[in-house]
XYZ file of C-alpha atoms in Angstrom:
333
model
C 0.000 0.000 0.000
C 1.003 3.332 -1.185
C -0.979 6.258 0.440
C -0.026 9.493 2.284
C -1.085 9.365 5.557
C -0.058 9.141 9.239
C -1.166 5.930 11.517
C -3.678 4.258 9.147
C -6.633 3.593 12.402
C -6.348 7.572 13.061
C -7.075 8.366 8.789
C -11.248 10.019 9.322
C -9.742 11.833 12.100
C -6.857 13.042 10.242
C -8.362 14.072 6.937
C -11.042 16.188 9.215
C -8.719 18.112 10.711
C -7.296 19.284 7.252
C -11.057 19.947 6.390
C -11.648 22.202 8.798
C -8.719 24.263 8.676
C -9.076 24.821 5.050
C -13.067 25.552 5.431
C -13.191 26.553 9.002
C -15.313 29.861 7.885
C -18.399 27.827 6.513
C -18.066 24.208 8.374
C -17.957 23.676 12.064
C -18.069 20.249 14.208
C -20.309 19.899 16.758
C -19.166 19.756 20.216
C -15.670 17.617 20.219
C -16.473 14.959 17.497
C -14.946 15.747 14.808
C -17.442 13.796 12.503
C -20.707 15.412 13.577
C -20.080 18.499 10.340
C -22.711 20.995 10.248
C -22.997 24.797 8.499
C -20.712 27.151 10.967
C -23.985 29.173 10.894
C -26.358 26.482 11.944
C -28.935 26.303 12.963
C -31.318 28.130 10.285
C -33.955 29.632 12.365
C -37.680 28.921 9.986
C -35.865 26.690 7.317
C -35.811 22.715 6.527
C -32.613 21.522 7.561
C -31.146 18.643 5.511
C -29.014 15.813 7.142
C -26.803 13.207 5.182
C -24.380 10.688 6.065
C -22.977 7.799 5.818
C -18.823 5.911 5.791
C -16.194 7.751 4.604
C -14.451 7.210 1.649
C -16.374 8.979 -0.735
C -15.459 12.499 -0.602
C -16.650 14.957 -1.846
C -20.015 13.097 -0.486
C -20.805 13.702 2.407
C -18.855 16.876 3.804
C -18.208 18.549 0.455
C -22.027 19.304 0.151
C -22.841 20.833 3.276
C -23.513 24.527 2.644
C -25.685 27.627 1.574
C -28.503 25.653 -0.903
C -27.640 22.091 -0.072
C -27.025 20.220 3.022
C -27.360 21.514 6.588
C -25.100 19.125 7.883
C -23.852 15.351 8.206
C -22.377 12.795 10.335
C -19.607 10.036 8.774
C -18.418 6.546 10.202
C -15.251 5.399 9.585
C -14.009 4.075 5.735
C -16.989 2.705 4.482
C -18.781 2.103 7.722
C -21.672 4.207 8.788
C -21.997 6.779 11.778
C -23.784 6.030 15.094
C -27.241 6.972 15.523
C -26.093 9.240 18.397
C -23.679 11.116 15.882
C -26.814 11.514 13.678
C -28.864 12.816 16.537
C -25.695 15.040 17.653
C -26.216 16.511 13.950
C -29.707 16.824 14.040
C -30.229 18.821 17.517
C -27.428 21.336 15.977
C -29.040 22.064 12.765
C -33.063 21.918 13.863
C -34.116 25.352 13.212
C -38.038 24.611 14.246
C -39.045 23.172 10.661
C -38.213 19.361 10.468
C -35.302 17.476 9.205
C -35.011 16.132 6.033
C -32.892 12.924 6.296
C -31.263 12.160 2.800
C -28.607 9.019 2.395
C -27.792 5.960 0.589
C -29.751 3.051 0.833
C -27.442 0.404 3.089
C -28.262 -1.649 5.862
C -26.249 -0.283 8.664
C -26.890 3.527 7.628
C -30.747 2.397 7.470
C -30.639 0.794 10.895
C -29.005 4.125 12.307
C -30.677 6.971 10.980
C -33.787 5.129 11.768
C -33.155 5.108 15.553
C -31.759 8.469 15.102
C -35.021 9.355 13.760
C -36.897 7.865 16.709
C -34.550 9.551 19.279
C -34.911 12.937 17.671
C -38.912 12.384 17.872
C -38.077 12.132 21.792
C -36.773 15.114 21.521
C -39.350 17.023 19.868
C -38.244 16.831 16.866
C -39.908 15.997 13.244
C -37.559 14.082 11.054
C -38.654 12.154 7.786
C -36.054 10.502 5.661
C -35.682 9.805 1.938
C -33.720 7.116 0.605
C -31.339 6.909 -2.441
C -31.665 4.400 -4.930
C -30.268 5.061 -8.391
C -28.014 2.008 -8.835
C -29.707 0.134 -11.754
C -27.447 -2.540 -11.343
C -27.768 -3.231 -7.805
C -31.125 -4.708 -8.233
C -34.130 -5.446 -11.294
C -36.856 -2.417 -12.170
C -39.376 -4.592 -9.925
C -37.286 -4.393 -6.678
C -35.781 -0.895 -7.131
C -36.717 -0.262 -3.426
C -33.709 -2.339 -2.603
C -31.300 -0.896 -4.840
C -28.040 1.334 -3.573
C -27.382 5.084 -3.547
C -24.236 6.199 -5.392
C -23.594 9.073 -7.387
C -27.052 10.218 -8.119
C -27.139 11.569 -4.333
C -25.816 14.782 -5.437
C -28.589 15.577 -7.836
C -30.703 14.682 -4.554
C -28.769 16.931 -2.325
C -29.158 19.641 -4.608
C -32.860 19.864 -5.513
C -33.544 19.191 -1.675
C -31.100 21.916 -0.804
C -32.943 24.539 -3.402
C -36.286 23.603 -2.239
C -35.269 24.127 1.547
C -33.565 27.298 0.734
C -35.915 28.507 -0.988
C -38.533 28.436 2.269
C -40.286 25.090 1.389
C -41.959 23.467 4.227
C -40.451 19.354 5.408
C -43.341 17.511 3.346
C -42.700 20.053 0.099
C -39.146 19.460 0.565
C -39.353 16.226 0.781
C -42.073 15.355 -1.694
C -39.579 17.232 -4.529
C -36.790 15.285 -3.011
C -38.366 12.065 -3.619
C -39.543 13.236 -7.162
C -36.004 13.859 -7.576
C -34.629 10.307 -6.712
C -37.517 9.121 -8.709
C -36.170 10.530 -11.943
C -32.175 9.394 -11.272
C -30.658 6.464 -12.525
C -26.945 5.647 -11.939
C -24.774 2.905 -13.346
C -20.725 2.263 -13.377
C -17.878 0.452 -14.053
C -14.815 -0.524 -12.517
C -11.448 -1.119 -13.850
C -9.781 -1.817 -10.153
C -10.109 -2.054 -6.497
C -9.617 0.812 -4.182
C -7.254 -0.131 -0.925
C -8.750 0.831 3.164
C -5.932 2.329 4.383
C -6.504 0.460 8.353
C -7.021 -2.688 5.938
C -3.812 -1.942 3.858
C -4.433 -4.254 1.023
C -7.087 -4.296 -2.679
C -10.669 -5.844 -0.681
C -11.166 -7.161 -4.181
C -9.225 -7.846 -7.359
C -10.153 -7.753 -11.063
C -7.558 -9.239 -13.458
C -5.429 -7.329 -15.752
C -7.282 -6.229 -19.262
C -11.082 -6.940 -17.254
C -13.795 -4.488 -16.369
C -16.663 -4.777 -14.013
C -19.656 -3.560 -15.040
C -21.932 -2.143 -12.272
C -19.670 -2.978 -9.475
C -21.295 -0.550 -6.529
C -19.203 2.489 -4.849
C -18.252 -0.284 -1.564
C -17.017 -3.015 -4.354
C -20.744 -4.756 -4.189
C -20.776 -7.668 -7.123
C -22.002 -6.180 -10.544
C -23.801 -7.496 -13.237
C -20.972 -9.091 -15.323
C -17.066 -9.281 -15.687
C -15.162 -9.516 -19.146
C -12.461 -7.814 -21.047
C -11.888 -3.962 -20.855
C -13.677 -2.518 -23.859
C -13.152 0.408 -25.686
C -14.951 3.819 -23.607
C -17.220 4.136 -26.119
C -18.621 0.646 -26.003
C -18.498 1.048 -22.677
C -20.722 4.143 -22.202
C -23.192 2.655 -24.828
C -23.680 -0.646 -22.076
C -24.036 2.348 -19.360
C -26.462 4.315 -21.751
C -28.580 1.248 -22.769
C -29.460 0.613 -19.292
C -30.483 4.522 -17.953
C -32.261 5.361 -21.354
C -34.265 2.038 -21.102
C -35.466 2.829 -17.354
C -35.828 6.640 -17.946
C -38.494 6.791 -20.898
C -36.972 10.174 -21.682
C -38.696 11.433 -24.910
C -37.329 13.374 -27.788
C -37.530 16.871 -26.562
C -37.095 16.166 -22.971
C -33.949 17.314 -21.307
C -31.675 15.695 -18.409
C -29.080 16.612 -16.042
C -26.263 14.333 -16.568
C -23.398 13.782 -14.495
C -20.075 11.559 -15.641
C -18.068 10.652 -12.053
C -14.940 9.302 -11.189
C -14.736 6.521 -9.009
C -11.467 8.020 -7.529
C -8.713 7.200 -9.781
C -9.629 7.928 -13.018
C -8.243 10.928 -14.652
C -10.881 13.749 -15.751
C -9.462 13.266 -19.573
C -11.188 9.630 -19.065
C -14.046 11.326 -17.994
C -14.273 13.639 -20.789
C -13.686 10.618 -23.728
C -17.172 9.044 -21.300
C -18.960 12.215 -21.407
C -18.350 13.146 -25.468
C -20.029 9.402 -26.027
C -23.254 10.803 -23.401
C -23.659 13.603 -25.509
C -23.739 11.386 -28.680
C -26.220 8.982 -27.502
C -28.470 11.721 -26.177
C -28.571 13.990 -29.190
C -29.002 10.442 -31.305
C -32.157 10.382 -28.361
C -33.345 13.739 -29.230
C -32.814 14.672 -25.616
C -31.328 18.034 -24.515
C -28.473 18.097 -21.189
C -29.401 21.101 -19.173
C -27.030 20.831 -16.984
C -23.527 18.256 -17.136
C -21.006 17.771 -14.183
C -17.575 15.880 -14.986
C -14.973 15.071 -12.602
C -15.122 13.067 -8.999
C -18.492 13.811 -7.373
C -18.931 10.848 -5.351
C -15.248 8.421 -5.283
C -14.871 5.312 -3.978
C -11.322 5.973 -2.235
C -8.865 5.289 -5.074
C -10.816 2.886 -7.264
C -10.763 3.040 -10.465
C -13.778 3.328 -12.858
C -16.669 5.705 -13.366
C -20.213 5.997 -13.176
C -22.632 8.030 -15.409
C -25.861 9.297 -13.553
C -29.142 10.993 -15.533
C -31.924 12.590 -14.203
C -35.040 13.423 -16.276
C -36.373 17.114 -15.445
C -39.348 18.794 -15.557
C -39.932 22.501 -15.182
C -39.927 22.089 -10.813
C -36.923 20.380 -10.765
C -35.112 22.528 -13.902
C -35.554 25.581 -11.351
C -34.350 23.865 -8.436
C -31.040 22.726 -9.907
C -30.488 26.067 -11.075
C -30.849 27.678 -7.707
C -27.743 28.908 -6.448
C -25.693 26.970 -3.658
C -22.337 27.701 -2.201
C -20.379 24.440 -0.237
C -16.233 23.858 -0.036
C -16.592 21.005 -3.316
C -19.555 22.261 -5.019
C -20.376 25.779 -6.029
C -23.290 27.120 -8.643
C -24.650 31.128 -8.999
């Protein structure tokens, strides 16, 4: 294992502290845990305030996205493990500002266990929270269980159309009724060309053999759909394409927001070879890209691969992803 760091167990904690030194004016921690990140001007007297979480690894997601238009703040776990449900509640006390909590992660067992009992300790405590969960992997499960599928990238398109909505004044159940709309219209699918390495673990938690690709291998290295040789990117964006355009029932005229991510090692002039072959396949679609984002949105430590996320608009959510929002990784207006 190659990676810079100090003592491996001590990496969340180490990372954090860099964090907040470089973005000490907007983010804050909450008491003396380091992992409980909330707006340094939290709470938001009168507003919806929007929790995430989840393990680390995946930077910018969670922490980048907490901010002016998007989240209000979040609580991580260690590498790829979730937070407790007292971090979550730690979060959600801070950030209450008298009008509900919007909870807003991925769709995994231990981060479903947790925020639920966060949920039910923040009722004790006066507090309305109602959660929606993200689930635009189309390869994690079939159209007729998509309830079960993961969240990956498609979580930022979720964080931002909540974020507008809150900002904006919405009240929880219009906030979270958009929200939901939101994950509705997302699909997500990737592929990955090799493993990423847990620094406490120090070794590749899977391997996939030289020349070989894995198509819809999920952001924790959960099985895909198939193995077999590396193909050429645009062959492999068509496979990608096949399966969101299928799903999405986009029709000529309609217009998406697409985004192309990197799983953590691949180079943004990958990306952009991926995204050119989007574009084709959408204009051959007759369907317009409102808005695009390229570059490494939601990683996977240092795997390699990407993903390619859609999500179908209408005029609500149009407005809403064009509403300004100001965090450390993600800035729009």
């Amino acid at each position: 294992m190659k990676k810079i760091l100090n003592d491996p167990d001590n990496f969340v904690n180490d990372m954090l502290e860099g964090l907040y030194a470089a973005h000490g004016e907007t983010l804050a921690h909450v008491g003396d845990d380091l992992r409980c990140l909330v707006r340094e001007d939290a709470p938001i007297m009168g507003k919806v305030a929007l929790a995430a979480g989840g393990g680390s690894g995946h930077l910018p997601i969670f922490l980048g996205y907490v901010g002016q238009g998007m989240l209000s703040g979040c609580a991580i776990g260690d590498v790829f493990q979730s937070p407790s449900s007292e971090q979550m509640l730690t979060v959600t006390k801070k950030i209450h500002g008298g009008a509900g909590v919007l909870y807003i992660y991925g769709n995994y067992g231990g981060d479903t266990m947790n925020f639920d009992m966060a949920t039910e300790l923040a009722d004790m405590e006066g507090i309305e929270v109602r959660t929606v969960l993200l689930k635009d992997d189309v390869a994690s499960a079939s159209f007729d269980r998509a309830d079960t599928r993961r969240g990956v990238a498609g979580m930022v398109y979720a964080f931002k159309i909540a974020g507008a909505s809150a900002d904006l004044g919405h009240n929880l159940e219009q906030v979270e009724t958009v929200t939901r709309k939101a994950v509705a219209n997302t699909r997500s699918m990737g592929v990955a060309l090799g493993p990423c390495i847990l620094p406490a673990v120090g070794k590749p938690g899977f391997t996939i053999p030289e020349g070989e690709m894995e198509i819809g291998m999920g952001i924790h290295g959960e099985p895909g759909v198939r193995r077999g040789p590396l193909r050429p990117a645009d062959a492999v964006v068509d496979e990608l394409m096949d399966a969101l355009l299928a799903e999405m029932q986009a029709q000529p005229g309609d217009k998406v927001a697409v985004l192309v991510n990197s799983l953590g090692a691949t180079p943004l002039m990958e990306l952009y070879i991926l995204h050119a072959r989007v574009v084709q396949r959408l204009a051959a679609a007759g369907i317009g890209i409102h808005v695009a984002l390229v570059g490494p949105y939601c990683t996977s430590l240092d795997m390699a691969g990407a993903s390619i996320t859609l999500m179908h608009l209408d005029d609500e959510l149009t407005r809403l992803i064009d509403h300004p929002c100001g965090c450390p990784m993600f800035r729009q207006g």
